[in-house]
PDB file of C-alpha atoms and ligand atoms in Angstrom:
ATOM      1  CA  UNK A  22       6.149   9.625 -15.443  1.00 48.00           C
ATOM      2  CA  UNK A  23       9.328  10.322 -13.120  1.00 53.00           C
ATOM      3  CA  UNK A  24      11.262   7.212 -12.617  1.00 78.00           C
ATOM      4  CA  UNK A  25      10.679   5.905  -8.921  1.00 91.00           C
ATOM      5  CA  UNK A  26      11.686   2.662  -7.645  1.00 93.00           C
ATOM      6  CA  UNK A  27       8.574   0.076  -8.116  1.00 96.00           C
ATOM      7  CA  UNK A  28       6.784  -1.331  -5.175  1.00 97.00           C
ATOM      8  CA  UNK A  29       4.840  -4.471  -4.520  1.00 98.00           C
ATOM      9  CA  UNK A  30       3.247  -4.812  -1.164  1.00 98.00           C
ATOM     10  CA  UNK A  31       1.623  -7.928  -0.041  1.00 98.00           C
ATOM     11  CA  UNK A  32      -1.216  -7.283   2.699  1.00 98.00           C
ATOM     12  CA  UNK A  33      -1.549 -10.670   4.653  1.00 98.00           C
ATOM     13  CA  UNK A  34      -4.427  -9.324   6.713  1.00 98.00           C
ATOM     14  CA  UNK A  35      -5.188 -11.830   9.377  1.00 98.00           C
ATOM     15  CA  UNK A  36      -3.545 -14.570   7.874  1.00 98.00           C
ATOM     16  CA  UNK A  37      -1.615 -17.299   7.833  1.00 98.00           C
ATOM     17  CA  UNK A  38      -2.837 -19.205  11.185  1.00 97.00           C
ATOM     18  CA  UNK A  39       0.511 -20.230  12.154  1.00 98.00           C
ATOM     19  CA  UNK A  40       3.953 -18.369  12.465  1.00 98.00           C
ATOM     20  CA  UNK A  41       5.409 -21.509  10.542  1.00 97.00           C
ATOM     21  CA  UNK A  42       3.547 -20.692   7.547  1.00 98.00           C
ATOM     22  CA  UNK A  43       4.319 -17.140   8.163  1.00 97.00           C
ATOM     23  CA  UNK A  44       7.936 -18.047   8.033  1.00 96.00           C
ATOM     24  CA  UNK A  45       7.758 -20.358   4.885  1.00 97.00           C
ATOM     25  CA  UNK A  46       6.054 -17.739   2.818  1.00 97.00           C
ATOM     26  CA  UNK A  47       8.641 -14.980   3.863  1.00 96.00           C
ATOM     27  CA  UNK A  48      11.325 -17.213   3.096  1.00 95.00           C
ATOM     28  CA  UNK A  49      10.244 -18.288  -0.230  1.00 95.00           C
ATOM     29  CA  UNK A  50       9.510 -14.778  -1.255  1.00 96.00           C
ATOM     30  CA  UNK A  51      12.939 -13.758  -0.043  1.00 94.00           C
ATOM     31  CA  UNK A  52      14.319 -16.439  -2.116  1.00 93.00           C
ATOM     32  CA  UNK A  53      12.162 -15.803  -5.193  1.00 94.00           C
ATOM     33  CA  UNK A  54      12.976 -12.057  -5.546  1.00 94.00           C
ATOM     34  CA  UNK A  55      16.656 -12.500  -4.867  1.00 90.00           C
ATOM     35  CA  UNK A  56      17.558 -11.327  -8.338  1.00 87.00           C
ATOM     36  CA  UNK A  57      14.935  -8.370  -8.399  1.00 89.00           C
ATOM     37  CA  UNK A  58      16.595  -5.412  -8.693  1.00 84.00           C
ATOM     38  CA  UNK A  59      14.376  -2.412  -9.437  1.00 90.00           C
ATOM     39  CA  UNK A  60      11.309  -3.191  -7.179  1.00 95.00           C
ATOM     40  CA  UNK A  61      10.848  -2.947  -3.418  1.00 96.00           C
ATOM     41  CA  UNK A  62       8.812  -5.632  -2.071  1.00 97.00           C
ATOM     42  CA  UNK A  63       7.195  -5.151   1.380  1.00 97.00           C
ATOM     43  CA  UNK A  64       5.328  -8.007   3.087  1.00 98.00           C
ATOM     44  CA  UNK A  65       2.960  -6.811   5.713  1.00 98.00           C
ATOM     45  CA  UNK A  66       1.875  -9.669   8.194  1.00 98.00           C
ATOM     46  CA  UNK A  67      -0.075  -9.493  11.463  1.00 98.00           C
ATOM     47  CA  UNK A  68       1.398  -7.651  13.912  1.00 97.00           C
ATOM     48  CA  UNK A  69       2.304 -10.714  15.886  1.00 97.00           C
ATOM     49  CA  UNK A  70       4.576 -11.995  13.240  1.00 97.00           C
ATOM     50  CA  UNK A  71       6.425  -8.858  12.903  1.00 96.00           C
ATOM     51  CA  UNK A  72       9.146  -9.423  15.170  1.00 95.00           C
ATOM     52  CA  UNK A  73       9.560 -13.078  14.476  1.00 95.00           C
ATOM     53  CA  UNK A  74      10.005 -12.213  10.790  1.00 95.00           C
ATOM     54  CA  UNK A  75      12.214  -8.973  11.732  1.00 91.00           C
ATOM     55  CA  UNK A  76      15.291 -11.255   9.929  1.00 84.00           C
ATOM     56  CA  UNK A  77      13.559 -10.867   6.612  1.00 79.00           C
ATOM     57  CA  UNK A  78      14.538  -7.302   5.618  1.00 69.00           C
ATOM     58  CA  UNK A  79      17.100  -6.904   3.050  1.00 74.00           C
ATOM     59  CA  UNK A  80      17.566  -4.314   0.271  1.00 71.00           C
ATOM     60  CA  UNK A  81      14.459  -5.473  -1.782  1.00 75.00           C
ATOM     61  CA  UNK A  82      12.070  -7.362   0.635  1.00 91.00           C
ATOM     62  CA  UNK A  83      11.015  -5.111   3.441  1.00 95.00           C
ATOM     63  CA  UNK A  84       8.523  -5.600   6.341  1.00 97.00           C
ATOM     64  CA  UNK A  85       5.272  -3.458   6.597  1.00 97.00           C
ATOM     65  CA  UNK A  86       2.392  -3.295   9.198  1.00 98.00           C
ATOM     66  CA  UNK A  87      -1.262  -3.146   8.371  1.00 98.00           C
ATOM     67  CA  UNK A  88      -2.062  -0.386  11.103  1.00 98.00           C
ATOM     68  CA  UNK A  89      -0.665   1.670  13.665  1.00 98.00           C
ATOM     69  CA  UNK A  90      -1.865   3.917  16.433  1.00 98.00           C
ATOM     70  CA  UNK A  91      -0.799   7.752  16.387  1.00 97.00           C
ATOM     71  CA  UNK A  92      -0.029   8.226  19.894  1.00 96.00           C
ATOM     72  CA  UNK A  93       3.592   7.550  21.230  1.00 95.00           C
ATOM     73  CA  UNK A  94       2.905   5.754  24.342  1.00 96.00           C
ATOM     74  CA  UNK A  95       0.263   5.357  27.163  1.00 96.00           C
ATOM     75  CA  UNK A  96      -2.719   3.926  27.981  1.00 97.00           C
ATOM     76  CA  UNK A  97      -4.213   2.801  24.713  1.00 97.00           C
ATOM     77  CA  UNK A  98      -5.323  -0.855  25.118  1.00 97.00           C
ATOM     78  CA  UNK A  99      -4.730  -2.843  22.189  1.00 96.00           C
ATOM     79  CA  UNK A 100      -3.127  -0.141  20.038  1.00 97.00           C
ATOM     80  CA  UNK A 101       0.694  -0.618  18.760  1.00 97.00           C
ATOM     81  CA  UNK A 102       3.045   2.718  18.286  1.00 97.00           C
ATOM     82  CA  UNK A 103       5.395   3.609  15.387  1.00 97.00           C
ATOM     83  CA  UNK A 104       8.451   3.189  17.864  1.00 96.00           C
ATOM     84  CA  UNK A 105       7.426  -0.273  18.614  1.00 96.00           C
ATOM     85  CA  UNK A 106       6.933  -1.180  14.983  1.00 97.00           C
ATOM     86  CA  UNK A 107      10.146   0.468  13.790  1.00 94.00           C
ATOM     87  CA  UNK A 108      11.796  -2.126  16.655  1.00 93.00           C
ATOM     88  CA  UNK A 109      10.660  -5.083  14.391  1.00 93.00           C
ATOM     89  CA  UNK A 110      12.317  -3.392  11.517  1.00 94.00           C
ATOM     90  CA  UNK A 111       8.993  -2.333  10.194  1.00 96.00           C
ATOM     91  CA  UNK A 112       9.518   0.402   7.432  1.00 96.00           C
ATOM     92  CA  UNK A 113       6.180   0.830   5.859  1.00 98.00           C
ATOM     93  CA  UNK A 114       2.602   0.991   7.508  1.00 98.00           C
ATOM     94  CA  UNK A 115      -0.359   0.502   5.391  1.00 98.00           C
ATOM     95  CA  UNK A 116      -2.983   3.086   6.458  1.00 98.00           C
ATOM     96  CA  UNK A 117      -6.714   3.641   5.895  1.00 98.00           C
ATOM     97  CA  UNK A 118      -7.296   0.055   4.285  1.00 98.00           C
ATOM     98  CA  UNK A 119     -10.838   0.085   3.299  1.00 97.00           C
ATOM     99  CA  UNK A 120     -11.496  -2.906   5.665  1.00 97.00           C
ATOM    100  CA  UNK A 121     -10.401  -0.600   8.629  1.00 97.00           C
ATOM    101  CA  UNK A 122     -12.555   2.327   7.124  1.00 97.00           C
ATOM    102  CA  UNK A 123     -15.478  -0.370   7.180  1.00 96.00           C
ATOM    103  CA  UNK A 124     -14.593  -0.886  10.892  1.00 96.00           C
ATOM    104  CA  UNK A 125     -14.864   2.989  11.692  1.00 96.00           C
ATOM    105  CA  UNK A 126     -11.594   4.466  10.883  1.00 97.00           C
ATOM    106  CA  UNK A 127     -12.382   7.828  10.378  1.00 97.00           C
ATOM    107  CA  UNK A 128     -10.337  10.411   7.931  1.00 96.00           C
ATOM    108  CA  UNK A 129      -9.027  12.194  10.725  1.00 97.00           C
ATOM    109  CA  UNK A 130      -7.518   9.153  12.306  1.00 98.00           C
ATOM    110  CA  UNK A 131      -6.103   8.107   9.071  1.00 98.00           C
ATOM    111  CA  UNK A 132      -4.265  11.552   8.868  1.00 98.00           C
ATOM    112  CA  UNK A 133      -3.046  11.174  12.463  1.00 98.00           C
ATOM    113  CA  UNK A 134      -1.570   7.966  11.552  1.00 98.00           C
ATOM    114  CA  UNK A 135      -0.193   9.396   8.250  1.00 98.00           C
ATOM    115  CA  UNK A 136       1.554  12.006  10.441  1.00 98.00           C
ATOM    116  CA  UNK A 137       2.917   9.949  12.955  1.00 97.00           C
ATOM    117  CA  UNK A 138       4.400   7.551  10.638  1.00 98.00           C
ATOM    118  CA  UNK A 139       5.710   9.740   8.013  1.00 97.00           C
ATOM    119  CA  UNK A 140       7.391  12.155  10.891  1.00 95.00           C
ATOM    120  CA  UNK A 141       9.109   9.187  12.371  1.00 95.00           C
ATOM    121  CA  UNK A 142      10.687   8.413   8.803  1.00 95.00           C
ATOM    122  CA  UNK A 143       8.552   5.413   7.878  1.00 97.00           C
ATOM    123  CA  UNK A 144       6.428   5.124   4.645  1.00 98.00           C
ATOM    124  CA  UNK A 145       2.934   5.392   4.946  1.00 98.00           C
ATOM    125  CA  UNK A 146       0.973   3.460   2.131  1.00 98.00           C
ATOM    126  CA  UNK A 147      -2.280   5.667   2.204  1.00 98.00           C
ATOM    127  CA  UNK A 148      -5.094   3.852   0.836  1.00 98.00           C
ATOM    128  CA  UNK A 149      -7.862   5.438  -1.065  1.00 98.00           C
ATOM    129  CA  UNK A 150     -10.698   4.101  -2.997  1.00 97.00           C
ATOM    130  CA  UNK A 151     -14.321   4.359  -4.030  1.00 94.00           C
ATOM    131  CA  UNK A 152     -17.320   2.151  -3.038  1.00 92.00           C
ATOM    132  CA  UNK A 153     -18.851   2.416  -6.287  1.00 87.00           C
ATOM    133  CA  UNK A 154     -17.511   3.488  -9.652  1.00 87.00           C
ATOM    134  CA  UNK A 155     -20.422   4.463 -11.795  1.00 82.00           C
ATOM    135  CA  UNK A 156     -21.276   7.176 -14.567  1.00 78.00           C
ATOM    136  CA  UNK A 157     -22.214   9.917 -11.967  1.00 77.00           C
ATOM    137  CA  UNK A 158     -18.730  10.302 -11.383  1.00 71.00           C
ATOM    138  CA  UNK A 159     -18.894  10.785  -7.726  1.00 90.00           C
ATOM    139  CA  UNK A 160     -15.770   8.679  -7.124  1.00 94.00           C
ATOM    140  CA  UNK A 161     -13.421  11.297  -8.274  1.00 94.00           C
ATOM    141  CA  UNK A 162     -14.590  13.546  -5.530  1.00 94.00           C
ATOM    142  CA  UNK A 163     -14.431  10.790  -2.984  1.00 95.00           C
ATOM    143  CA  UNK A 164     -11.043   9.941  -3.761  1.00 97.00           C
ATOM    144  CA  UNK A 165     -10.143  13.660  -3.877  1.00 97.00           C
ATOM    145  CA  UNK A 166     -11.358  14.159  -0.463  1.00 97.00           C
ATOM    146  CA  UNK A 167      -9.807  11.019   1.043  1.00 98.00           C
ATOM    147  CA  UNK A 168      -6.276  12.088  -0.321  1.00 98.00           C
ATOM    148  CA  UNK A 169      -6.924  15.889   1.113  1.00 98.00           C
ATOM    149  CA  UNK A 170      -7.935  14.406   4.353  1.00 98.00           C
ATOM    150  CA  UNK A 171      -5.249  11.878   4.648  1.00 98.00           C
ATOM    151  CA  UNK A 172      -2.223  14.307   3.758  1.00 98.00           C
ATOM    152  CA  UNK A 173      -3.381  17.370   5.526  1.00 97.00           C
ATOM    153  CA  UNK A 174      -0.677  19.151   7.373  1.00 96.00           C
ATOM    154  CA  UNK A 175       1.753  16.241   5.836  1.00 96.00           C
ATOM    155  CA  UNK A 176       4.702  18.619   4.778  1.00 92.00           C
ATOM    156  CA  UNK A 177       6.453  18.397   1.524  1.00 94.00           C
ATOM    157  CA  UNK A 178       9.890  17.246   2.657  1.00 93.00           C
ATOM    158  CA  UNK A 179       8.084  14.184   4.165  1.00 95.00           C
ATOM    159  CA  UNK A 180       6.793  13.128   0.644  1.00 95.00           C
ATOM    160  CA  UNK A 181       9.390  10.629   0.273  1.00 94.00           C
ATOM    161  CA  UNK A 182       7.454   8.907   2.781  1.00 97.00           C
ATOM    162  CA  UNK A 183       4.254   8.515   1.322  1.00 98.00           C
ATOM    163  CA  UNK A 184       2.692   5.817  -1.286  1.00 98.00           C
ATOM    164  CA  UNK A 185      -0.882   6.402  -2.099  1.00 98.00           C
ATOM    165  CA  UNK A 186      -2.418   2.651  -2.893  1.00 98.00           C
ATOM    166  CA  UNK A 187      -5.642   3.383  -5.138  1.00 98.00           C
ATOM    167  CA  UNK A 188      -7.849   0.385  -4.310  1.00 98.00           C
ATOM    168  CA  UNK A 189     -11.541   0.695  -5.334  1.00 96.00           C
ATOM    169  CA  UNK A 190     -13.306  -1.116  -2.666  1.00 95.00           C
ATOM    170  CA  UNK A 191     -15.515  -3.069  -5.505  1.00 95.00           C
ATOM    171  CA  UNK A 192     -12.525  -4.594  -6.775  1.00 96.00           C
ATOM    172  CA  UNK A 193     -10.918  -5.991  -3.384  1.00 96.00           C
ATOM    173  CA  UNK A 194     -11.396  -9.563  -2.903  1.00 93.00           C
ATOM    174  CA  UNK A 195     -13.399  -9.674  -6.033  1.00 95.00           C
ATOM    175  CA  UNK A 196     -12.810 -11.915  -9.132  1.00 94.00           C
ATOM    176  CA  UNK A 197     -11.781  -9.247 -11.587  1.00 94.00           C
ATOM    177  CA  UNK A 198      -9.400  -6.219 -11.454  1.00 95.00           C
ATOM    178  CA  UNK A 199     -10.487  -2.709 -12.558  1.00 96.00           C
ATOM    179  CA  UNK A 200      -9.568  -2.644 -16.352  1.00 96.00           C
ATOM    180  CA  UNK A 201      -6.227  -1.232 -16.980  1.00 97.00           C
ATOM    181  CA  UNK A 202      -7.547   1.991 -18.849  1.00 96.00           C
ATOM    182  CA  UNK A 203      -9.423   2.952 -15.964  1.00 95.00           C
ATOM    183  CA  UNK A 204      -6.695   2.276 -13.443  1.00 97.00           C
ATOM    184  CA  UNK A 205      -4.640   4.784 -15.753  1.00 97.00           C
ATOM    185  CA  UNK A 206      -7.538   7.394 -15.587  1.00 96.00           C
ATOM    186  CA  UNK A 207      -7.365   7.308 -11.891  1.00 96.00           C
ATOM    187  CA  UNK A 208      -3.588   7.341 -11.307  1.00 97.00           C
ATOM    188  CA  UNK A 209      -3.817  10.627 -13.733  1.00 97.00           C
ATOM    189  CA  UNK A 210      -6.280  11.908 -11.430  1.00 97.00           C
ATOM    190  CA  UNK A 211      -4.666  11.077  -8.142  1.00 98.00           C
ATOM    191  CA  UNK A 212      -1.395  12.675  -9.609  1.00 97.00           C
ATOM    192  CA  UNK A 213      -3.348  15.908 -10.244  1.00 97.00           C
ATOM    193  CA  UNK A 214      -4.695  15.874  -7.027  1.00 98.00           C
ATOM    194  CA  UNK A 215      -1.408  15.628  -5.504  1.00 97.00           C
ATOM    195  CA  UNK A 216       0.256  18.231  -7.957  1.00 97.00           C
ATOM    196  CA  UNK A 217      -2.337  20.808  -6.638  1.00 97.00           C
ATOM    197  CA  UNK A 218      -1.490  20.092  -3.129  1.00 97.00           C
ATOM    198  CA  UNK A 219       2.330  19.807  -3.643  1.00 96.00           C
ATOM    199  CA  UNK A 220       3.222  21.075  -6.759  1.00 96.00           C
ATOM    200  CA  UNK A 221       5.881  19.265  -8.798  1.00 95.00           C
ATOM    201  CA  UNK A 222       7.269  17.466  -5.680  1.00 94.00           C
ATOM    202  CA  UNK A 223       4.115  15.369  -6.096  1.00 95.00           C
ATOM    203  CA  UNK A 224       5.988  13.517  -8.705  1.00 94.00           C
ATOM    204  CA  UNK A 225       8.025  11.900  -5.572  1.00 94.00           C
ATOM    205  CA  UNK A 226       4.854   9.829  -4.390  1.00 97.00           C
ATOM    206  CA  UNK A 227       4.424   6.543  -5.830  1.00 97.00           C
ATOM    207  CA  UNK A 228       0.932   5.530  -6.886  1.00 98.00           C
ATOM    208  CA  UNK A 229       0.219   1.850  -6.757  1.00 98.00           C
ATOM    209  CA  UNK A 230      -2.880  -0.114  -7.619  1.00 98.00           C
ATOM    210  CA  UNK A 231      -4.694  -2.809  -5.314  1.00 98.00           C
ATOM    211  CA  UNK A 232      -7.932  -4.732  -6.287  1.00 97.00           C
ATOM    212  CA  UNK A 233      -7.948  -8.392  -7.697  1.00 97.00           C
ATOM    213  CA  UNK A 234      -4.574  -8.448  -9.038  1.00 98.00           C
ATOM    214  CA  UNK A 235      -3.066 -11.889  -9.999  1.00 98.00           C
ATOM    215  CA  UNK A 236      -0.725 -13.415 -12.389  1.00 98.00           C
ATOM    216  CA  UNK A 237      -2.743 -13.331 -15.473  1.00 97.00           C
ATOM    217  CA  UNK A 238      -3.666  -9.645 -15.177  1.00 97.00           C
ATOM    218  CA  UNK A 239      -0.951  -8.206 -13.405  1.00 98.00           C
ATOM    219  CA  UNK A 240       1.240  -7.630 -16.808  1.00 97.00           C
ATOM    220  CA  UNK A 241      -1.927  -5.693 -18.400  1.00 97.00           C
ATOM    221  CA  UNK A 242      -2.408  -3.558 -15.534  1.00 97.00           C
ATOM    222  CA  UNK A 243       1.315  -2.558 -15.259  1.00 97.00           C
ATOM    223  CA  UNK A 244       1.632  -1.831 -18.769  1.00 96.00           C
ATOM    224  CA  UNK A 245      -1.765   0.035 -19.309  1.00 95.00           C
ATOM    225  CA  UNK A 246      -2.253   1.539 -15.759  1.00 91.00           C
ATOM    226  CA  UNK A 247       0.906   3.519 -15.526  1.00 93.00           C
ATOM    227  CA  UNK A 248       1.292   2.820 -11.724  1.00 97.00           C
ATOM    228  CA  UNK A 249       4.244   2.311  -9.794  1.00 97.00           C
ATOM    229  CA  UNK A 250       3.255  -1.087  -8.533  1.00 97.00           C
ATOM    230  CA  UNK A 251       0.482  -2.969  -6.620  1.00 98.00           C
ATOM    231  CA  UNK A 252      -0.647  -3.714  -3.234  1.00 98.00           C
ATOM    232  CA  UNK A 253      -2.083  -7.448  -3.202  1.00 98.00           C
ATOM    233  CA  UNK A 254      -4.049  -9.408  -0.979  1.00 98.00           C
ATOM    234  CA  UNK A 255      -5.011 -12.801  -1.376  1.00 97.00           C
ATOM    235  CA  UNK A 256      -2.017 -13.603  -3.805  1.00 98.00           C
ATOM    236  CA  UNK A 257       0.577 -12.328  -1.560  1.00 98.00           C
ATOM    237  CA  UNK A 258      -0.221 -15.437   0.588  1.00 98.00           C
ATOM    238  CA  UNK A 259       0.879 -17.456  -2.463  1.00 98.00           C
ATOM    239  CA  UNK A 260       4.507 -17.012  -2.336  1.00 98.00           C
ATOM    240  CA  UNK A 261       4.993 -18.652  -5.993  1.00 97.00           C
ATOM    241  CA  UNK A 262       2.143 -16.410  -7.336  1.00 98.00           C
ATOM    242  CA  UNK A 263       3.433 -13.305  -5.669  1.00 98.00           C
ATOM    243  CA  UNK A 264       6.987 -13.618  -6.924  1.00 97.00           C
ATOM    244  CA  UNK A 265       5.451 -14.144 -10.359  1.00 97.00           C
ATOM    245  CA  UNK A 266       3.874 -10.779 -10.002  1.00 98.00           C
ATOM    246  CA  UNK A 267       6.980  -9.174  -8.532  1.00 97.00           C
ATOM    247  CA  UNK A 268       9.173 -10.132 -11.547  1.00 96.00           C
ATOM    248  CA  UNK A 269       6.345  -8.805 -14.022  1.00 97.00           C
ATOM    249  CA  UNK A 270       6.243  -5.571 -12.263  1.00 97.00           C
ATOM    250  CA  UNK A 271      10.193  -5.489 -12.049  1.00 95.00           C
ATOM    251  CA  UNK A 272      10.596  -6.462 -16.011  1.00 94.00           C
ATOM    252  CA  UNK A 273       8.020  -3.794 -17.019  1.00 91.00           C
TER     253      UNK A 273
HETATM  254  C1  PEP B 323      -6.425  -5.654  -0.547  1.00 72.26           C
HETATM  255  O1  PEP B 323      -7.074  -6.437   0.280  1.00 72.26           O
HETATM  256  O2  PEP B 323      -5.625  -4.881  -0.389  1.00 72.26           O
HETATM  257  C2  PEP B 323      -6.651  -6.281  -1.712  1.00 72.26           C
HETATM  258  C3  PEP B 323      -6.084  -5.751  -2.634  1.00 72.26           C
HETATM  259  O3  PEP B 323      -7.085  -7.752  -1.740  1.00 72.26           O
HETATM  260  P1  PEP B 323      -6.909  -8.584  -3.107  1.00 72.26           P
HETATM  261  O4  PEP B 323      -5.951  -8.410  -3.741  1.00 72.26           O
HETATM  262  O5  PEP B 323      -7.353  -9.898  -2.632  1.00 72.26           O
HETATM  263  O6  PEP B 323      -8.092  -8.147  -4.065  1.00 72.26           O
END
């Protein structure tokens, strides 16, 4: 595997309920990863906390948002643009999370968002993943189509601004993560899909895993899954656990 910087992303979703708590988590994470050298850490709070947390970004802890809109400006009630995000020192955007897809976000909208984000020099964390992982193997075709649709017309020169987050939907919020061997199989498959699209340049795209990662399984998944890091939901709100997972990734 090409040596790329490792990446751990915390998706806070619609949490925590106060800005004070958000500042506390971000501060604890920032202090906790002071000596982490090889791993980029990205905190993705709700939109309203981005500006108040915009003092957080340093070399190793960065800010990301959980969504974005693809138009530059105009009459789009409730939406937030890429340039507005960049004013809050946001450099990553989670796009196509399964919870947003469940709310109706389409592959076409996801593709527009990926193009808008990468075009402006931010990094798109493109979420893909099947709802069911069974012996029929349909999950491979589903994940392949999600990747191809999301990255349609994204040029080779922007690939440094793309991360693929493989998140089997059934593992998100679940008790158990996907077994490390299966994560490895999927990482290899995703790499092949990307290679077929972009050739050798695809090796510059980081592939991370998300779905029930915690302090107990992180070591096993990072060792056996051959991914570049994790996208983490619940455990990213517990600064101590999140930092522990980051350290596991950093030392692996
Ligand atoms: C997620 O929502 O992207 C996620 C991975 O959640 P959790 O870590 O809680 O399973």
